Structures are given as C-alpha cells and as structure tokens.
Coordinates of C-alpha atoms in Angstrom, one line a residue:
Chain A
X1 CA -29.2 167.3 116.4
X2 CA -32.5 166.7 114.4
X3 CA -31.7 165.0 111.6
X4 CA -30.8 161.3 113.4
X5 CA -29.2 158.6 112.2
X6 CA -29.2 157.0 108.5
X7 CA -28.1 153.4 108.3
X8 CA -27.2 151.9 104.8
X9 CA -27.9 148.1 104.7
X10 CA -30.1 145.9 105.1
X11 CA -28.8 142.5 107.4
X12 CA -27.6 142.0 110.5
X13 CA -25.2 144.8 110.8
X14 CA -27.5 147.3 109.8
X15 CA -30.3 145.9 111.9
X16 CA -27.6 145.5 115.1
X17 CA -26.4 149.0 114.6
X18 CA -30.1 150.3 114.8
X19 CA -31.1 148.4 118.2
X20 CA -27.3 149.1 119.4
X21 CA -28.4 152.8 119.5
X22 CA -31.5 152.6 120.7
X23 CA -30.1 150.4 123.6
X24 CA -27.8 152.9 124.1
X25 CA -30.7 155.9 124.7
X26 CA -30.3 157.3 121.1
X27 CA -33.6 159.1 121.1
X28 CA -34.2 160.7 117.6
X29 CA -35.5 159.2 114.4
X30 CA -33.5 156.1 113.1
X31 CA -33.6 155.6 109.4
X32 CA -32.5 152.3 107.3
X33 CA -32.3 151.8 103.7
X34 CA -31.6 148.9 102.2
X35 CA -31.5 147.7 98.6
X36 CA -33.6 144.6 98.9
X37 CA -37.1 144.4 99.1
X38 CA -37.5 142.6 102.2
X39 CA -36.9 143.4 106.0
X40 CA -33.6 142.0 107.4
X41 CA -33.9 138.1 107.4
X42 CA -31.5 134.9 108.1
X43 CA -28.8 134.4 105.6
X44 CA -27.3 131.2 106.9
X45 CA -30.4 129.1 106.3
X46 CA -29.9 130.2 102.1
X47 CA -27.4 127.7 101.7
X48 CA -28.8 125.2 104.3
X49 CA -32.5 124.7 105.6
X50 CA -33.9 127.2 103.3
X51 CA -32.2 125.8 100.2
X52 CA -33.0 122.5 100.9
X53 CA -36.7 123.3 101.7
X54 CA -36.8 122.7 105.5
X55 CA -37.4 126.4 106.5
X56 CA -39.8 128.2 104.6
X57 CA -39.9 132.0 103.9
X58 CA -41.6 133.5 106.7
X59 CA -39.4 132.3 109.3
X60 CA -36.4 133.8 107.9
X61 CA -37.6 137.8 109.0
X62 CA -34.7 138.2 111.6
X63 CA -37.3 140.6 113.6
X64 CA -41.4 141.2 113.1
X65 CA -42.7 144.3 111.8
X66 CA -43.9 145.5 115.7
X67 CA -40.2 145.3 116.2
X68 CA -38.9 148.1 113.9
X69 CA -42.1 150.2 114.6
X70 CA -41.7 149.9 118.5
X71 CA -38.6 150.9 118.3
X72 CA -39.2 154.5 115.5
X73 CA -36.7 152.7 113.0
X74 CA -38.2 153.8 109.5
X75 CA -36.7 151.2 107.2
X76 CA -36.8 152.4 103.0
X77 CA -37.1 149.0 100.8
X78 CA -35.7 148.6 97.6
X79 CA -33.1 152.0 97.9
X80 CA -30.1 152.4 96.9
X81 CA -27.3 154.9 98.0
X82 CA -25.5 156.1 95.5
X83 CA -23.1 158.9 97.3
X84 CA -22.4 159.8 100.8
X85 CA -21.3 164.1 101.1
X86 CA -20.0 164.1 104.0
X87 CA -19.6 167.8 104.4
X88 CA -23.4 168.2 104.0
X89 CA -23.9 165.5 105.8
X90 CA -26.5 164.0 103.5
X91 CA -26.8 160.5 101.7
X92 CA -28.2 160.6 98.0
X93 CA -30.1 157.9 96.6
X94 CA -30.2 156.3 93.2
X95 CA -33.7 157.7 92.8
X96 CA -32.1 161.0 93.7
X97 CA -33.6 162.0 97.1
X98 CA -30.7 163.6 99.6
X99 CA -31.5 162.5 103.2
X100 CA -29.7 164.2 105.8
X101 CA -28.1 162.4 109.2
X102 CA -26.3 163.4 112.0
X103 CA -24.9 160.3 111.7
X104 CA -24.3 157.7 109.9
X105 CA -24.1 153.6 109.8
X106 CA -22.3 152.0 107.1
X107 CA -23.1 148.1 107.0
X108 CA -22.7 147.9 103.1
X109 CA -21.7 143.5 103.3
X110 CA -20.4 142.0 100.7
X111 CA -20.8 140.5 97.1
X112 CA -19.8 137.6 95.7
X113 CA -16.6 137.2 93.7
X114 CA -17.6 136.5 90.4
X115 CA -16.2 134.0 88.0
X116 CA -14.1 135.5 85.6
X117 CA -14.3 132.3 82.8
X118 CA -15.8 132.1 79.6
X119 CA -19.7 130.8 79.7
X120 CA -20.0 132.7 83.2
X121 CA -22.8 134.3 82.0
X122 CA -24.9 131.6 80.6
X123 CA -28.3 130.8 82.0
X124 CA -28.0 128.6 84.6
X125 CA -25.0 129.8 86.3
X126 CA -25.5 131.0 90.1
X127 CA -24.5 132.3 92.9
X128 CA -25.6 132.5 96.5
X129 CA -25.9 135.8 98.1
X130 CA -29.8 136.9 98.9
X131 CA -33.0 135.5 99.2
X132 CA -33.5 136.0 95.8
X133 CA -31.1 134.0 94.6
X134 CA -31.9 131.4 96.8
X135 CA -35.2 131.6 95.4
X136 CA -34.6 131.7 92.1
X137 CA -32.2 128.6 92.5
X138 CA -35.1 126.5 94.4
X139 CA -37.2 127.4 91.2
X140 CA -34.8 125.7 89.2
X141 CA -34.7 122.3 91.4
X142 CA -37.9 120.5 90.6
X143 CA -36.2 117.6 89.2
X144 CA -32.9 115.7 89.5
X145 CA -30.2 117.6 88.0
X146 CA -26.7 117.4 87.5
X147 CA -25.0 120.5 89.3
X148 CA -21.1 121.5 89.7
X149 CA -20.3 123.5 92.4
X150 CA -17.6 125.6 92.0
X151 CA -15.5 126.3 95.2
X152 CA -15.0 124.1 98.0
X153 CA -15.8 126.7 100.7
X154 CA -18.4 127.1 103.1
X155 CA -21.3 128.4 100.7
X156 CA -20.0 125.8 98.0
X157 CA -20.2 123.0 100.3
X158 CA -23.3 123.6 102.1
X159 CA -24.7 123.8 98.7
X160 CA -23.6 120.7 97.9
X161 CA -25.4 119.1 100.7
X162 CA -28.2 120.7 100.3
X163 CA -28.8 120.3 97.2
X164 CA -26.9 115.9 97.4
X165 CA -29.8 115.6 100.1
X166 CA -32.2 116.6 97.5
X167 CA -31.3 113.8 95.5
X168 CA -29.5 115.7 93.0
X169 CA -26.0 114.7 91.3
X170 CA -23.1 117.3 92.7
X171 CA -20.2 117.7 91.7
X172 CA -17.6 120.1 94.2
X173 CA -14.6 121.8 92.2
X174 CA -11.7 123.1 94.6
X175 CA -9.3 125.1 93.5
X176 CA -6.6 124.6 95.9
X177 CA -5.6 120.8 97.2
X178 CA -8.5 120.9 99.9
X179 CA -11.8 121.9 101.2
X180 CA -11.8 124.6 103.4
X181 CA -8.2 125.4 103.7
X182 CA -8.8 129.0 104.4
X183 CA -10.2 128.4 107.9
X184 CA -9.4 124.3 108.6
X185 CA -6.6 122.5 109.0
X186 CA -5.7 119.6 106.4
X187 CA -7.3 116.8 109.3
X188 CA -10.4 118.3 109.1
X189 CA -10.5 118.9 105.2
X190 CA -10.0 115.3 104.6
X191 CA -12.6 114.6 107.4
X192 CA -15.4 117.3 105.0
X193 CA -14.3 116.0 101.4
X194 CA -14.5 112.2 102.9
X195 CA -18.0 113.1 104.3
X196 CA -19.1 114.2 100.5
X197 CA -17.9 111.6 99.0
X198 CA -19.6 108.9 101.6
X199 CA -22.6 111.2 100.4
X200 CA -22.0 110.3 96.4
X201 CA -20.5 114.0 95.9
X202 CA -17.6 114.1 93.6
X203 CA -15.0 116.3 94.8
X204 CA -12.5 117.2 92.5
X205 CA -9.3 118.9 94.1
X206 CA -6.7 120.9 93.0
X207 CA -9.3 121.4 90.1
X208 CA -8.9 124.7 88.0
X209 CA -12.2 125.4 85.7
X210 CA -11.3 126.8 82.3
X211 CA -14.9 127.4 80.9
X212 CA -18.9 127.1 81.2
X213 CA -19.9 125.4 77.9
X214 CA -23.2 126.5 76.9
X215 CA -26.1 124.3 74.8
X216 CA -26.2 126.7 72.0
X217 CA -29.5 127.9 73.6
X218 CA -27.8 130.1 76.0
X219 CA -28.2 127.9 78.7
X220 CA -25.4 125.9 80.8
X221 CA -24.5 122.2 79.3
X222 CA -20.5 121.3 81.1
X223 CA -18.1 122.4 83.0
X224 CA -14.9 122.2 81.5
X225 CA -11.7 121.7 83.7
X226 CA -8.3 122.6 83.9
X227 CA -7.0 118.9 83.3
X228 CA -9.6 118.5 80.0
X229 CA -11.7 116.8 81.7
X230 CA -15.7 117.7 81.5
X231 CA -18.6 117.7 83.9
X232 CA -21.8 117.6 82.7
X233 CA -24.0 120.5 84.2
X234 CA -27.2 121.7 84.4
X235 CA -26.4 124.2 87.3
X236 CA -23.4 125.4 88.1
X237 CA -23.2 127.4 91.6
X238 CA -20.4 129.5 92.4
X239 CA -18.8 130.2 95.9
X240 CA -15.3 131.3 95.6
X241 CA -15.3 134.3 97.9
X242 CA -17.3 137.7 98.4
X243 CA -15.7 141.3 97.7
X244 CA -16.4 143.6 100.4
X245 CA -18.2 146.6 99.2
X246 CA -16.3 149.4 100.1
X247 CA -16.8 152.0 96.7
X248 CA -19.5 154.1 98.7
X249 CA -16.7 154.5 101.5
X250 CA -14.3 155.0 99.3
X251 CA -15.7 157.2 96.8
X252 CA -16.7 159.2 100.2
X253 CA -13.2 159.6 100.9
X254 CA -13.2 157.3 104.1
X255 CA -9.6 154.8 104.3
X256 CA -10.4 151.0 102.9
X257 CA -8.0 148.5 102.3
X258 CA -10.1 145.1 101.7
X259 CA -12.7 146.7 104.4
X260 CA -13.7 149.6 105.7
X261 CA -11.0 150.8 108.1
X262 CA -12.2 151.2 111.0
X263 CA -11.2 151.6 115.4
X264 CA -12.2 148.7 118.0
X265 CA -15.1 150.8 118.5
X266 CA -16.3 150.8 115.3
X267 CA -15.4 154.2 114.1
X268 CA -14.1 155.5 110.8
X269 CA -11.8 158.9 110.8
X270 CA -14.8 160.6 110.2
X271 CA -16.7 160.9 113.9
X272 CA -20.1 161.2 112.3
X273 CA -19.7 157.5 110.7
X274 CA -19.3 154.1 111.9
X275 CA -19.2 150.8 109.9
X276 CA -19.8 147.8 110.9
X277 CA -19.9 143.8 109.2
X278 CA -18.4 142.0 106.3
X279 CA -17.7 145.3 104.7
X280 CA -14.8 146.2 107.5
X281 CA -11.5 145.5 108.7
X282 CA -10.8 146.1 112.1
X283 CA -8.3 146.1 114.8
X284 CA -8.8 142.2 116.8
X285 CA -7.7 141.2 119.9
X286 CA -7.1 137.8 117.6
X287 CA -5.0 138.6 114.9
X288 CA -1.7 140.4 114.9
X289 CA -2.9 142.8 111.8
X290 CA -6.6 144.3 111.1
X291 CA -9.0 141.3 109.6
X292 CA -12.4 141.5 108.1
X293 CA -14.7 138.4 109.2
X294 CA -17.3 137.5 107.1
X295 CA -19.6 136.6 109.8
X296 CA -23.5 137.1 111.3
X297 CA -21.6 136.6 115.2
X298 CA -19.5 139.9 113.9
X299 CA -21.9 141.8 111.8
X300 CA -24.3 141.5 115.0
X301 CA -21.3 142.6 117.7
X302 CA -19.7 144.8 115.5
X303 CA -22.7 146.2 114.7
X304 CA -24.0 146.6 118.4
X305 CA -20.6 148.5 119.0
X306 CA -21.4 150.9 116.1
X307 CA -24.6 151.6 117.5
X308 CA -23.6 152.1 120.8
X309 CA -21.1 154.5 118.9
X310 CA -23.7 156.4 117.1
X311 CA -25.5 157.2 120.6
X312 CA -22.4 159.1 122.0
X313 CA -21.2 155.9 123.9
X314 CA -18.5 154.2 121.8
X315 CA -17.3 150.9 123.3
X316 CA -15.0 148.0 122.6
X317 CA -15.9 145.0 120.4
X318 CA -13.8 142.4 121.7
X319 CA -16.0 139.5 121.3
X320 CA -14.3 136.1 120.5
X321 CA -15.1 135.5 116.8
X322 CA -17.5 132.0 115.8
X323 CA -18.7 130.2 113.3
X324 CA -20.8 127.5 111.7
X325 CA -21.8 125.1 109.3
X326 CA -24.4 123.1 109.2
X327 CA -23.6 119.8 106.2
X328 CA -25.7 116.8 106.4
X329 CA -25.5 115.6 109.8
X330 CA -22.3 117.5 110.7
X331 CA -22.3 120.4 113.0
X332 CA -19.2 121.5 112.5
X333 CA -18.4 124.9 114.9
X334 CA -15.0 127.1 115.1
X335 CA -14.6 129.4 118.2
X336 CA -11.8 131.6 117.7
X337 CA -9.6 132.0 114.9
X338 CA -7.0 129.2 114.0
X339 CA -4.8 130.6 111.1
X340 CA -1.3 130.5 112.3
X341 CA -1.2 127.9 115.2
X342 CA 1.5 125.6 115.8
X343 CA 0.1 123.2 117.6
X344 CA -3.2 121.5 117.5
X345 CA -4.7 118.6 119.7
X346 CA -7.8 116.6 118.9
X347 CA -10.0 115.6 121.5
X348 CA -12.3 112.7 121.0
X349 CA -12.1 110.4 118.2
X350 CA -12.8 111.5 114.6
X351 CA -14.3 108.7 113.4
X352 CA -16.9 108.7 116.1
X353 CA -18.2 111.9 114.3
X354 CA -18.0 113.5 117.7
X355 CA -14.6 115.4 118.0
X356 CA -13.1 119.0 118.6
X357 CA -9.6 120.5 117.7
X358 CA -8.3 122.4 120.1
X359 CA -5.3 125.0 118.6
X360 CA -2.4 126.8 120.3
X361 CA 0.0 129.1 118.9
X362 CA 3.2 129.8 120.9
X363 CA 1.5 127.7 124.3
X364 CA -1.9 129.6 124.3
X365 CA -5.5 128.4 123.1
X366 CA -6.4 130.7 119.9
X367 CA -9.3 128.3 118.6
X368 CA -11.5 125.6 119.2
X369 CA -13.5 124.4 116.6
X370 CA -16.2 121.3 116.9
X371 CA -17.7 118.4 115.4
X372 CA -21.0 117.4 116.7
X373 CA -20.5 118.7 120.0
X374 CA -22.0 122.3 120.5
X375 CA -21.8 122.2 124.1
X376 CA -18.1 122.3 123.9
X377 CA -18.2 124.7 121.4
X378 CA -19.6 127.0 123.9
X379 CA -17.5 126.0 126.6
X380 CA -14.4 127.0 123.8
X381 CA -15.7 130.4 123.4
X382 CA -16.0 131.1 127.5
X383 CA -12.3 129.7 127.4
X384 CA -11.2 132.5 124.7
X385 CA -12.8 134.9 126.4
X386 CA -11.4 134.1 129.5
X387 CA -7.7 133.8 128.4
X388 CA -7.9 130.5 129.7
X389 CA -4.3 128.9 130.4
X390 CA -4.6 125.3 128.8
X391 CA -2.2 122.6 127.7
X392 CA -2.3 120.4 124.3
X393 CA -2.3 117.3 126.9
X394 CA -5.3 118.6 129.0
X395 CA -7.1 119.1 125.7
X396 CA -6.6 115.9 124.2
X397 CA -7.6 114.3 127.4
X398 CA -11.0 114.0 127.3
X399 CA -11.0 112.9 131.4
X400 CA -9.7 116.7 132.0
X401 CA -12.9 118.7 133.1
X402 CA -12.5 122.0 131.0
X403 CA -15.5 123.8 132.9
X404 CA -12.8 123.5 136.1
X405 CA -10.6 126.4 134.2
X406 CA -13.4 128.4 134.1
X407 CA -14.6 128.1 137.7
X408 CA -11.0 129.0 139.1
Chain B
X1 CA -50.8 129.5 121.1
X2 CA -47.8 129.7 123.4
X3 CA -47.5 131.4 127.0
X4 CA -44.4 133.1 127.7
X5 CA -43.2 134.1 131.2
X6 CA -40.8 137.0 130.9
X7 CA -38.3 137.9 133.5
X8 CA -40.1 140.7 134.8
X9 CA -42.5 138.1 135.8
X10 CA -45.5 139.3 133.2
X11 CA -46.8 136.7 130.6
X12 CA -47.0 137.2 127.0
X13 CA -49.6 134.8 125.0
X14 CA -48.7 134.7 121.4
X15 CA -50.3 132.8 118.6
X16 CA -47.5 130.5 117.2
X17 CA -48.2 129.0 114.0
X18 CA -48.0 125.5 113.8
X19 CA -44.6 124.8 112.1
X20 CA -42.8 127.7 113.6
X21 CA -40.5 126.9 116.5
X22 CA -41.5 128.7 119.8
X23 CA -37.8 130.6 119.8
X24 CA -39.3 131.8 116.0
X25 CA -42.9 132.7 118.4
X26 CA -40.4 135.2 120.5
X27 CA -38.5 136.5 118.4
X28 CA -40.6 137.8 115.6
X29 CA -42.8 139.4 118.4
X30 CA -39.9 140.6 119.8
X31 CA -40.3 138.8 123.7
X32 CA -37.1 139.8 125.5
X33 CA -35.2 136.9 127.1
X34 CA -34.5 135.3 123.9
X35 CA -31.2 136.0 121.8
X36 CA -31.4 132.8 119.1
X37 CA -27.8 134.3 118.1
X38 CA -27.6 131.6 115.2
X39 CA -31.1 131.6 114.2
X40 CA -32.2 128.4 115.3
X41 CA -30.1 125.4 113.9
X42 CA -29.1 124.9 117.4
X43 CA -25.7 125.9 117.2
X44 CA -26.0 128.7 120.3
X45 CA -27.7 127.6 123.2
X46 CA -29.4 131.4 123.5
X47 CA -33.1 130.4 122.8
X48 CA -32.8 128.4 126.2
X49 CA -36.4 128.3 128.2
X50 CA -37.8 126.2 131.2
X51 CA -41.1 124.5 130.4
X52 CA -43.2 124.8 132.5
X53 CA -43.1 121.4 135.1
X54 CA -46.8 120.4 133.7
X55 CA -46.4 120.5 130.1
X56 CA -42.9 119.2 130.0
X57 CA -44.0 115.8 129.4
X58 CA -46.0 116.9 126.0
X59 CA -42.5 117.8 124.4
X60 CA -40.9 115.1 122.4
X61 CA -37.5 114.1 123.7
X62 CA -34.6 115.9 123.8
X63 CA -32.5 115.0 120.6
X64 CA -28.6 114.6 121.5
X65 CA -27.3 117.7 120.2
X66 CA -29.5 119.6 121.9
X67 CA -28.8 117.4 125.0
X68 CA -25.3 118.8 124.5
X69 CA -25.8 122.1 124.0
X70 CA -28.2 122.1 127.2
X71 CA -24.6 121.4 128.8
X72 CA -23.4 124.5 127.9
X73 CA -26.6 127.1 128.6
X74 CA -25.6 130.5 130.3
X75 CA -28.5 130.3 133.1
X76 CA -27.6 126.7 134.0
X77 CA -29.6 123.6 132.6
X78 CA -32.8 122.3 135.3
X79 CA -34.5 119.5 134.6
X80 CA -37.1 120.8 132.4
X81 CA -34.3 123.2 130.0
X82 CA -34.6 122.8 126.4
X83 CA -34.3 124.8 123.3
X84 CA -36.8 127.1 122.0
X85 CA -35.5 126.3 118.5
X86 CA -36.1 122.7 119.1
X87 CA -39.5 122.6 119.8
X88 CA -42.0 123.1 117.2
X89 CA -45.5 124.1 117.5
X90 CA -48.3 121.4 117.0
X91 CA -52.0 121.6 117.5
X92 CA -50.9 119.3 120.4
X93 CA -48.7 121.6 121.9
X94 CA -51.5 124.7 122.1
X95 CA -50.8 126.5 125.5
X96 CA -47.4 125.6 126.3
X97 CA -46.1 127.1 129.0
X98 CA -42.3 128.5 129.0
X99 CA -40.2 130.4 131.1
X100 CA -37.4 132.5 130.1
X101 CA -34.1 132.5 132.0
X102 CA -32.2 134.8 133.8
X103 CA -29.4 135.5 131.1
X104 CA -28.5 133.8 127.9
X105 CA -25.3 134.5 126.8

C-alpha cells in the first residue's frame, strides 16, 4: 500500500474526496489531477456574482494553497486522463505518463449539452461551464448587447439576470411551456418568468430554436425560432442541460447508466474505485430509483463519503439533497426533492416575495423549497432529515411553530 | 487584519484584504470552525461567528436575510451572531475580533 490514492477532477467532489480521506486517517500520498489550470474554485458564483462582476477572481479558490500542502495532496494542473487499467492499477494521461494508485477517486462532473442547430458554432455562441468560460463571456460584455439565452433553467436564468442587471437586453427561450419545470412546480414557474419579465427580460415559452444565423463574418447576428419569428443577438448563451461524463468509467469497464453506478457509500463494483458528484447515480433515501444530482451540496457529501471510502471506512451518504439560486433579489432555496408530490401547500403570501412550498407525497414532507426566507430553508432540511411528521394545514399555517416538531 | 478565536481557544491573526468577506479570511487559510457550505451568498448559515461584544458596534447592520438566516444557525443565534459572509473587510474594520461556534451544521 505505497502507491496512495489518485483523484481525477478538479471541483468539489474531487477536493471533498481528498479531505474525506484524510479525515478519515488515510495516511499516504494523495494525488489530484485535474484538467483545468486552476485549483478547485466556486462554480455557482459563474453564473451569478462572478458573471455580473460582484466577486472577483481570487475569491473564488474554494481552499488556499497552505490548505492542499498541509494536508500532502499533490494536485497536477492542466492533465488529463485518458485511460484508467484497472488491473495495473494505473491511470494514463493524455501526455502519456502512467501513475499508479491504490485507489482511486472518480469525480469526472459534467459537460454541457450542446446545441445541436445550425449556426451553433458561430463566434459568439456560449456556454457556461468553467471559469474560463465565464471569463471569456465577461470579455465580451463591455457594452450593451442584445443576448438570447437559450434554456429556461437554472444556468439560463441566472444568466439572464446577471447579465438584465448589467443593463444588457435578454431574451430567455424555453423549450417546454415553463421555467424550471424540471425541479418547480407550475406556481413557482409563473412566480420566476413573471419576475423576468417585471425585470424587461423577454421570455419566450414553449419556444423551439431552429438556427443561429451568422453575419457572414462568422460571428452570431439572430436567433431564429421555431414559430419564424427572429431575435436579434449578439450573444447567445446556452443552458439546456449537462451530460455526465462517464466514457473514462465506462471505457474502464465500470457499470453507467446516465452516471456512474455506484452503492450509498460511494463505491463502484470495483473496491479499489469510488465516484462521487454530477458524474454518478446513486441509490437515495429520496427517490424510489437511483438519481444523479447535479449539485455542490452532493458533489461535497458524496464526495466526503468517497473519501471516507478510500481510507478503509466506507459510510452512508444520506444527506437531504439542497439547492439554490440566487436571481435578482430572489433567494429562491429547495430542500429535498419535489418531483412526484401530490400535494403542496404554500406558506406565506407570494406576492409578498417572502414564501415557501412545502410538498407531500402520499401524507409525508419530501421538499421544502423557499423564497426569501433562508432561515426556513434550514429549518426544511432539519425536518427532512428528521422524518418529520407534518400536515399540509400546519404548513400553510404560518402561526404553527415548525421548530416545535423538531424539539419533540 | 482579522482575529480569529478558534474553538480550541487559540487565536489566529490573518491579514484579510479589504474586499474579501471574513468567512473568505477563514476559509482560504483554512481556520477550522467555518464550513461556508454555499460559498458565501448567504444561503447556509455555516460561516456563523460571534463578534466579539466590543467591536460589534463597528459592523454595519444586519441586512434581513441574514437576520433570517441567523434564525436558523446550528450553535444557536446570541446577540452578537452574524455571518462571516456578510461582513466585509474595510480599513475600518482592521482588528475585528470573531469567535467561532461550537458546531455549524
């Protein structure tokens, strides 16, 4: 046992895995390589505070330098992997070096879904990923521009108000017949798309795009839609989705299906390899079949659990799953997971701006998610956690002291 | 520069720039007692300190969402809780004094 661990990846799941192990008493050299240039750093600001210019680079680094060097994790900049052999035991890198492990951290992430249009390729066309293509994006922004946003999710619509709050003309086109509709309910898509458009975003909905039209110099001019219709663009950002990125897993012979497959613990079949982040799917307390989250609350548990794995003491990851985003002035917060409740109950009045939906699927609590009020967002996870027994009518009644269910 | 009281009772003085929050001042030289799970756009309440009783009246007021999330700390809100996250560092503010609590998640 002298060759330690290798961890591929470079963000919160790689970084969680390497101080999960440590925590844990793993004692011999830790190793990360990661394909970007730059030590793990902050990926929700990209879209928010960063894009917009209200956090600047060098508070991003999720940890200082002393941190990795305290704690003997080696981290390789700028390397890929291009093959795991997990018979040898070794990782190969594009460059061609073969580092050996005894084991080994998989915390690959994902990559956005690209658009599969004509014009997709023109200059001008972007998504949002990494810091570099935040900053290459934030070069772009020195004066007003027209942009369409394509995809009305959360990196779409963060975008938008980022870049609405910078003064610049936005456009939002959704797909389906709402914002969000993945992860909110139709009450609170209608409470987002009416909060763009009080902003002077146009959101277009159940908008296909057929085409990027270029300028004839290569560089983007429109956006033209499904219904004929044309947006004029001088950006056009895309956020319809990531891919996880499962081929060194899979060429490596390890089960995927959307995700890594792994155990509640973290583990693949293989015992020498765990994996951990946007790159898995896992068994969850909170879903009746395996889910991958696409999260920095699960690539930082997860990846705590894989860690704690790699030192010879595998434990459960059972944390309650949570969210945020962060648009103009709305906090908006989701504890929990609400696909496939059948019963919600509001508490507090939308138009107050203040609010949370609490949702319940055959009688018990499954999600809480909340508006401008991230106390009670906290107080929602504690009640996951706990199992809490809660009624629609307690919920909605904001005289009902939720803290009591927790103290009993 | 910041003064941080860690829970094994030792002090840590680190040079916080001025624009950086004092959660950023722990974190990046890696203080124990601080968690800032969401990275400081106070969504968390895990960058939660106690300033120090004589320099509490140097901080600008607590904003309403962090007045809410103060609600919800792990340790238990006292009267001079806030957010690590929330306070950023001024000329003004050189020598704060903060106290990290007993648990934050």
């Amino acid at each position: 046992m002298a060759e330690g661990l290798v961890i591929v990846g470079g963000s919160y799941a790689a970084l969680h895995m390497a101080q999960g192990a440590r925590e844990n008493g793993y004692g011999e050299a830790i190793r990360l390589i990661s394909d970007e240039p730059w030590l793990p750093y902050q990926r929700p600001p990209l879209s928010k505070g960063f894009l917009a210019g209200k956090i600047e680079r060098d508070a991003l680094a999720l940890k200082g330098e002393a941190f990795y060097r305290d704690n003997g994790i080696e981290v390789l900049l700028e390397t890929r992997v291009s093959a795991i052999d997990r018979q040898a035991r070794t990782v190969t890198t594009a460059a061609g070096a073969n580092l050996r492990y005894d084991g080994l951290g998989l915390a690959l992430g994902a990559r956005p879904r690209l658009l599969k249009i004509a014009g997709a390729d023109l200059d001008g066309v972007f998504y949002l990923r990494s810091l570099a293509d935040t900053l290459a994006l934030r070069e772009r922004l020195a004066r007003p521009l027209s942009i369409v946003v394509i995809g009305g999710g959360f990196i779409g619509l963060e975008v938008a108000a980022s870049l609405a709050t910078l003064g610049h003309r936005v456009s939002v086109v959704e797909a389906l017949e709402r914002l969000m509709a993945r992860v909110l309910p139709p009450v609170l898509s209608d409470f987002m798309a009416q909060m763009h458009r009080g902003r002077g975003v146009e959101v277009r909905l159940s908008a296909g795009v057929q085409e990027i039209k270029g300028d004839g110099a290569g560089r983007v001019a429109s956006v033209l839609c499904s219904d004929g219709s044309e947006l004029a663009a001088d950006i056009v950002v895309a956020g319809i989705g990531v891919v996880p990125e499962t081929g060194l897993a899979a060429a490596a012979g390890l089960a995927c299906r959307d995700g890594i497959l792994v155990d509640d613990a973290a583990r693949t079949a293989d015992p020498a390899i765990v994996a951990a982040g946007d790159c898995v799917r896992y068994p969850s307390a909170f879903t009746p079949d395996p889910c991958r989250l696409e999260s920095v609350q699960n690539a930082s548990d997860q990846g705590r659990a894989a860690g704690a794995a790699l030192a010879g003491k595998p434990q459960a990851y059972r944390a309650v799953p949570w969210f945020w985003s962060d648009q103009y002035e709305c906090k908006l917060q989701m504890a929990g997971l609400s696909p496939g409740h059948d019963r919600l109950a509001l508490r507090g009045a939308m138009a107050g701006g203040r609010f949370s939906l609490f949702y319940f699927r055959a009688g018990r609590l499954v999600a809480v998610d909340t508006v401008n009020r991230p106390g009670e967002h906290l107080l929602g996870r504690k009640l996951l956690a706990a199992g809490a027994s809660l009624t629609p009518e307690q919920a909605a009644d904001e005289s009902f002291d939720l803290k009591a269910l927790l103290a009993a | 520069m910041v003064i941080y009281q860690l829970k094994d009772g030792s002090e840590r003085r680190v040079d916080v720039p001025a624009g950086h929050s004092v959660m950023l001042g722990a974190v990046q030289n890696d203080l124990p007692g601080i968690d800032a799970e969401c990275g400081g756009c106070c969504a968390c309440g895990t960058c939660h300190v106690y300033v120090d009783p004589a320099h509490y009246g140097r901080l600008p007021a607590v904003e309403a969402m962090e007045d809410d999330l103060l609600s919800g700390v792990a340790a238990g809100r006292q009267a001079t809780s806030r957010l690590s996250c929330q306070i950023t560092m001024t000329p003004a503010l050189d020598g704060l004094v903060v106290r990290m609590p007993e648990r934050q998640g």
